[in-house]
Amino acid sequence: MEKTSIFNEDQSFQNLVKEAKQKSIKRIILVSISVFIIIVLILWGLIALGQYYMYKEMEKQTTQDFLDKTFTGANIQANGTNYDYFLLAATTKSKMFKDINGHQIQWGTMEHFYTILGTKTYVENNNYINGYNNNQRVLQFYPYTEPKIENDLPYLKKLPSFYSVEVAVSFTKDLTLEEMAVQFPTAQWAWIIQDGLFESIAENKEAEKDFPSISPKNSGLVDGDSAYGFQIKPKDQFQSAQNFLDQIDIYAHDEQEALAIIREKIEKRGEDPTGLHFPGHQKIYEAEILKKTIGNADPHSLKVSGAVLTGSIEEVLPYLENNLIHYISVGVILPY
């Protein structure tokens, strides 16, 4: 017998099966594309959200870097920030410089690496070794309460007169800014002995008695990079002091109070304070110390304990013969 199928071949049925398979494939492709698009949108949304908070953190850190030398750092100023953006990460590099007789000398950088995951890494790019930073001398101050020691004046006199130089002078007593302006009219930065410094020096001396170092160390010397004080604009000493006092008034509060004061000042200028960031714990800490130090002083009664002078050696030397000087320390030296 001729073999026969229990099902009669039906072309229409085959077409239906073929059509169903095509619909199924299309549905699978459509679902796959939809799922892919949804996943891409979710990932892109997460990346965009991560970037938003990363950029906010970068903006906040840049502000803090700019303010880093508001209250400390002898003759050190911020010189802008460079940004490098990537899809998932970014870096900021804030540069510090010193103005030596009109020459800008790089004094280090503050570099931060960020990711959209919220991580942040600080990269230290300063090269501080044995009193030198980036192969340049770091100047020092010396409180008038400490006994006289040998200073850098003899060394300074041996250098060619056309060299540009940075010199820190420490006074034999506290001077008002008005007195300093008369005696040292070219001062570029004013040093303030902050509250607690004398106690810290006494503690260090006691510690050295128990653990004497191999090389002798003078606990009274204050590193210029961490000294408290403020930048002085040429021929505008009192306005510079007023700006400094205004900054102290702003930051010498807790976080919320400091932000409220800054917002109010921004609004008075007719600007929008939206997105304003916390000014930084370090700034508040330093401002609180200075507030204890200076009390309610105004620009004319503000007491300073030293100053930074810059210029050619020929220009600086006449000021160094002053009887009000307790100690002289040379910082950056440029052979031009």
XYZ file of N, CA, C and O in Angstrom, residues 101-193:
372
model
N 59.156 89.767 42.916
C 59.612 90.926 42.140
C 59.027 90.930 40.737
O 59.708 91.216 39.751
N 57.734 90.578 40.640
C 57.072 90.564 39.344
C 57.169 89.253 38.595
O 56.547 89.096 37.534
N 57.923 88.284 39.103
C 58.061 86.975 38.460
C 57.184 85.959 39.192
O 57.273 85.824 40.408
N 56.346 85.247 38.433
C 55.502 84.216 39.028
C 56.244 82.888 39.043
O 56.642 82.378 37.998
N 56.430 82.352 40.264
C 57.142 81.090 40.447
C 56.160 80.045 40.947
O 55.492 80.242 41.961
N 56.034 78.937 40.202
C 55.112 77.878 40.634
C 55.571 77.296 41.962
O 56.749 76.993 42.153
N 54.622 77.146 42.872
C 54.943 76.682 44.219
C 54.283 75.349 44.550
O 54.280 74.907 45.684
N 53.710 74.717 43.579
C 53.074 73.421 43.828
C 51.692 73.363 43.221
O 51.153 74.363 42.727
N 51.120 72.172 43.219
C 49.769 71.977 42.690
C 48.974 71.101 43.640
O 49.536 70.303 44.398
N 47.668 71.257 43.579
C 46.753 70.385 44.309
C 45.914 69.657 43.270
O 45.065 70.264 42.609
N 46.170 68.364 43.100
C 45.502 67.595 42.056
C 44.565 66.568 42.678
O 44.920 65.869 43.632
N 43.339 66.483 42.125
C 42.339 65.550 42.628
C 41.819 64.709 41.458
O 41.587 65.222 40.363
N 41.610 63.417 41.731
C 41.061 62.486 40.738
C 39.680 62.037 41.219
O 39.522 61.608 42.362
N 38.666 62.147 40.345
C 37.288 61.838 40.712
C 36.731 60.752 39.794
O 37.157 60.622 38.638
N 35.754 59.987 40.286
C 35.010 59.037 39.455
C 33.520 59.243 39.688
O 33.110 59.848 40.691
N 32.705 58.731 38.784
C 31.250 58.882 38.922
C 30.712 58.022 40.060
O 29.540 58.159 40.430
N 31.550 57.145 40.611
C 31.121 56.320 41.746
C 31.217 57.078 43.067
O 30.874 56.538 44.120
N 31.700 58.311 43.002
C 31.790 59.129 44.206
C 33.137 59.081 44.889
O 33.335 59.721 45.918
N 34.083 58.333 44.347
C 35.414 58.253 44.951
C 36.247 59.467 44.535
O 36.079 60.022 43.441
N 37.148 59.881 45.412
C 38.025 61.025 45.145
C 39.389 60.736 45.736
O 39.501 60.279 46.867
N 40.417 61.035 44.966
C 41.789 60.795 45.407
C 42.595 62.069 45.269
O 42.502 62.774 44.258
N 43.379 62.379 46.306
C 44.244 63.560 46.268
C 45.649 63.135 45.885
O 46.197 62.179 46.444
N 46.215 63.836 44.926
C 47.572 63.538 44.473
C 48.477 64.688 44.893
O 48.286 65.827 44.478
N 49.447 64.403 45.749
C 50.373 65.426 46.240
C 51.481 65.633 45.225
O 52.231 64.713 44.893
N 51.578 66.865 44.702
C 52.578 67.158 43.681
C 53.657 68.125 44.162
O 54.440 68.617 43.366
N 53.659 68.428 45.435
C 54.694 69.299 45.959
C 55.935 68.486 46.305
O 55.853 67.317 46.662
N 57.079 69.121 46.194
C 58.342 68.429 46.439
C 59.067 69.132 47.585
O 59.979 69.920 47.365
N 58.627 68.859 48.810
C 59.156 69.542 49.988
C 60.189 68.638 50.662
O 59.852 67.578 51.184
N 61.462 69.069 50.642
C 62.538 68.281 51.245
C 63.498 69.213 51.969
O 64.076 70.124 51.363
N 63.653 68.983 53.267
C 64.657 69.702 54.075
C 64.636 71.218 53.871
O 65.657 71.846 53.591
N 63.454 71.812 53.976
C 63.356 73.257 53.878
C 63.334 73.805 52.471
O 63.414 75.030 52.283
N 63.218 72.942 51.471
C 63.149 73.377 50.078
C 61.878 72.823 49.444
O 61.477 71.687 49.706
N 61.242 73.632 48.614
C 60.057 73.204 47.876
C 60.308 73.462 46.397
O 60.528 74.602 45.988
N 60.267 72.374 45.606
C 60.577 72.504 44.170
C 61.916 73.207 43.943
O 62.053 74.095 43.099
N 62.901 72.824 44.755
C 64.271 73.338 44.677
C 64.388 74.820 45.035
O 65.389 75.461 44.706
N 63.385 75.369 45.663
C 63.426 76.752 46.128
C 63.310 76.775 47.652
O 62.606 75.956 48.244
N 64.020 77.709 48.281
C 64.010 77.794 49.740
C 62.640 78.191 50.269
O 61.949 79.032 49.687
N 62.242 77.575 51.385
C 61.003 77.932 52.069
C 61.359 78.890 53.202
O 62.151 78.560 54.082
N 60.806 80.100 53.153
C 61.144 81.069 54.197
C 60.517 80.676 55.538
O 59.583 79.863 55.594
N 61.045 81.254 56.618
C 60.583 80.946 57.967
C 60.431 82.224 58.789
O 61.126 83.212 58.557
N 59.528 82.150 59.753
C 59.343 83.244 60.701
C 59.818 82.783 62.075
O 59.946 81.587 62.343
N 60.071 83.764 62.952
C 60.635 83.451 64.259
C 60.043 84.412 65.290
O 60.314 85.623 65.238
N 59.234 83.912 66.236
C 58.565 84.796 67.199
C 59.536 85.592 68.055
O 60.634 85.123 68.391
N 59.115 86.781 68.429
C 59.951 87.677 69.238
C 60.170 87.141 70.651
O 61.054 87.619 71.373
N 59.406 86.148 71.068
C 59.585 85.557 72.399
C 60.794 84.632 72.462
O 61.256 84.284 73.550
N 61.320 84.247 71.296
C 62.449 83.321 71.237
C 63.770 84.099 71.207
O 63.827 85.220 70.693
N 64.837 83.512 71.780
C 66.137 84.211 71.821
C 66.700 84.433 70.422
O 66.395 83.692 69.488
N 67.521 85.449 70.281
C 68.137 85.774 68.991
C 68.984 84.608 68.486
O 69.700 83.965 69.256
N 68.894 84.338 67.200
C 69.736 83.326 66.564
C 70.281 83.901 65.265
O 69.819 84.949 64.786
N 71.249 83.221 64.687
C 71.840 83.690 63.437
C 70.797 83.672 62.325
O 70.049 82.698 62.186
N 70.751 84.742 61.546
C 69.780 84.790 60.458
C 70.480 84.831 59.100
O 71.699 84.641 59.013
N 69.727 85.084 58.042
C 70.248 84.998 56.676
C 70.787 86.317 56.123
O 71.124 86.386 54.938
N 70.886 87.338 56.943
C 71.338 88.627 56.434
C 72.760 88.564 55.873
O 73.011 89.080 54.767
N 73.727 87.945 56.567
C 75.084 87.856 55.986
C 75.096 87.140 54.644
O 75.811 87.545 53.712
N 74.303 86.080 54.527
C 74.221 85.337 53.266
C 73.625 86.217 52.170
O 74.097 86.225 51.018
N 72.607 86.980 52.520
C 71.931 87.839 51.558
C 72.878 88.904 51.006
O 72.852 89.229 49.813
N 73.734 89.435 51.863
C 74.654 90.491 51.442
C 75.725 89.986 50.467
O 76.338 90.784 49.757
N 75.944 88.692 50.444
C 76.957 88.125 49.546
C 76.420 87.905 48.131
O 77.192 87.670 47.202
N 75.112 87.962 47.963
C 74.512 87.711 46.654
C 74.588 88.955 45.773
O 74.615 90.077 46.273
N 74.608 88.777 44.440
C 74.618 89.936 43.526
C 73.400 90.821 43.757
O 72.297 90.329 43.994
N 73.583 92.110 43.668
C 72.527 93.067 44.013
C 71.331 93.024 43.069
O 70.236 93.448 43.424
N 71.507 92.479 41.850
C 70.402 92.463 40.886
C 69.509 91.226 41.041
O 68.469 91.129 40.386
N 69.908 90.280 41.886
C 69.079 89.093 42.112
C 67.718 89.506 42.668
O 67.611 90.442 43.469
N 66.668 88.793 42.267
C 65.348 88.974 42.859
C 65.213 88.006 44.026
O 65.646 86.855 43.941
N 64.599 88.473 45.102
C 64.591 87.670 46.317
C 63.294 87.871 47.097
O 62.618 88.905 46.977
N 62.979 86.864 47.888
C 61.842 86.904 48.814
C 62.405 86.763 50.221
O 63.163 85.833 50.498
N 62.059 87.687 51.099
C 62.616 87.697 52.455
C 61.495 87.802 53.488
O 60.599 88.648 53.352
N 61.560 86.948 54.514
C 60.626 87.037 55.635
C 61.319 87.752 56.780
O 62.431 87.375 57.175
N 60.701 88.801 57.299
C 61.245 89.503 58.458
C 60.286 89.317 59.626
O 59.075 89.483 59.485
N 60.832 88.923 60.779
C 60.046 88.767 62.004
C 60.372 89.938 62.920
O 61.542 90.276 63.112
N 59.354 90.552 63.491
C 59.543 91.772 64.274
C 59.922 91.464 65.725
O 59.670 90.363 66.229
N 60.517 92.456 66.393
C 60.892 92.319 67.806
C 59.680 92.442 68.729
O 59.757 92.156 69.915
N 58.541 92.875 68.152
C 57.290 92.994 68.901
C 56.153 93.082 67.885
O 56.390 93.274 66.683
N 54.942 92.930 68.373
C 53.798 93.109 67.481
C 53.680 94.569 67.075
O 53.804 95.473 67.910
N 53.440 94.793 65.795
C 53.219 96.136 65.274
C 51.800 96.234 64.734
O 51.253 95.248 64.222
N 51.192 97.400 64.842
C 49.931 97.588 64.154
C 50.225 97.655 62.664
O 51.359 97.944 62.251
N 49.210 97.402 61.871
C 49.407 97.454 60.425
C 49.837 98.859 60.000
O 50.636 99.019 59.068
N 49.339 99.855 60.716
C 49.706 101.230 60.426
C 51.200 101.455 60.655
O 51.891 102.089 59.841
N 51.730 100.924 61.766
C 53.170 101.047 62.060
C 53.992 100.283 61.030
O 55.041 100.750 60.587
N 53.531 99.091 60.657
C 54.256 98.302 59.675
C 54.283 99.005 58.321
O 55.292 98.981 57.606
N 53.167 99.644 57.960
C 53.093 100.331 56.670
C 54.113 101.471 56.583
O 54.624 101.775 55.501
N 54.410 102.083 57.712
C 55.401 103.159 57.743
C 56.813 102.598 57.628
O 57.648 103.099 56.860
N 57.103 101.534 58.399
C 58.447 100.971 58.441
C 58.762 100.092 57.225
O 59.902 100.052 56.764
N 57.742 99.386 56.712
C 57.950 98.459 55.588
C 56.855 98.687 54.545
O 55.953 97.858 54.368
N 56.917 99.788 53.823
C 55.842 100.151 52.873
C 55.714 99.194 51.698
O 54.676 99.180 51.029
N 56.755 98.407 51.410
C 56.689 97.486 50.267
C 56.304 96.073 50.682
O 56.409 95.139 49.878
N 55.884 95.887 51.943
C 55.517 94.552 52.424
C 54.464 93.930 51.512
O 53.500 94.584 51.108
N 54.639 92.648 51.215
C 53.760 91.952 50.280
C 52.832 90.967 50.988
O 51.807 90.563 50.430
N 53.194 90.583 52.204
C 52.382 89.629 52.977
C 52.663 89.878 54.450
O 53.811 90.169 54.828
N 51.625 89.840 55.284
C 51.775 90.112 56.717
C 51.580 88.837 57.523
O 50.640 88.070 57.275
N 52.478 88.613 58.479
C 52.427 87.422 59.336
C 51.737 87.755 60.648
O 52.010 88.782 61.274
N 50.866 86.843 61.084
C 50.163 86.981 62.358
C 50.476 85.764 63.221
O 50.343 84.620 62.769
N 50.922 86.017 64.467
C 51.146 84.911 65.407
C 49.782 84.467 65.914
O 49.137 85.167 66.698
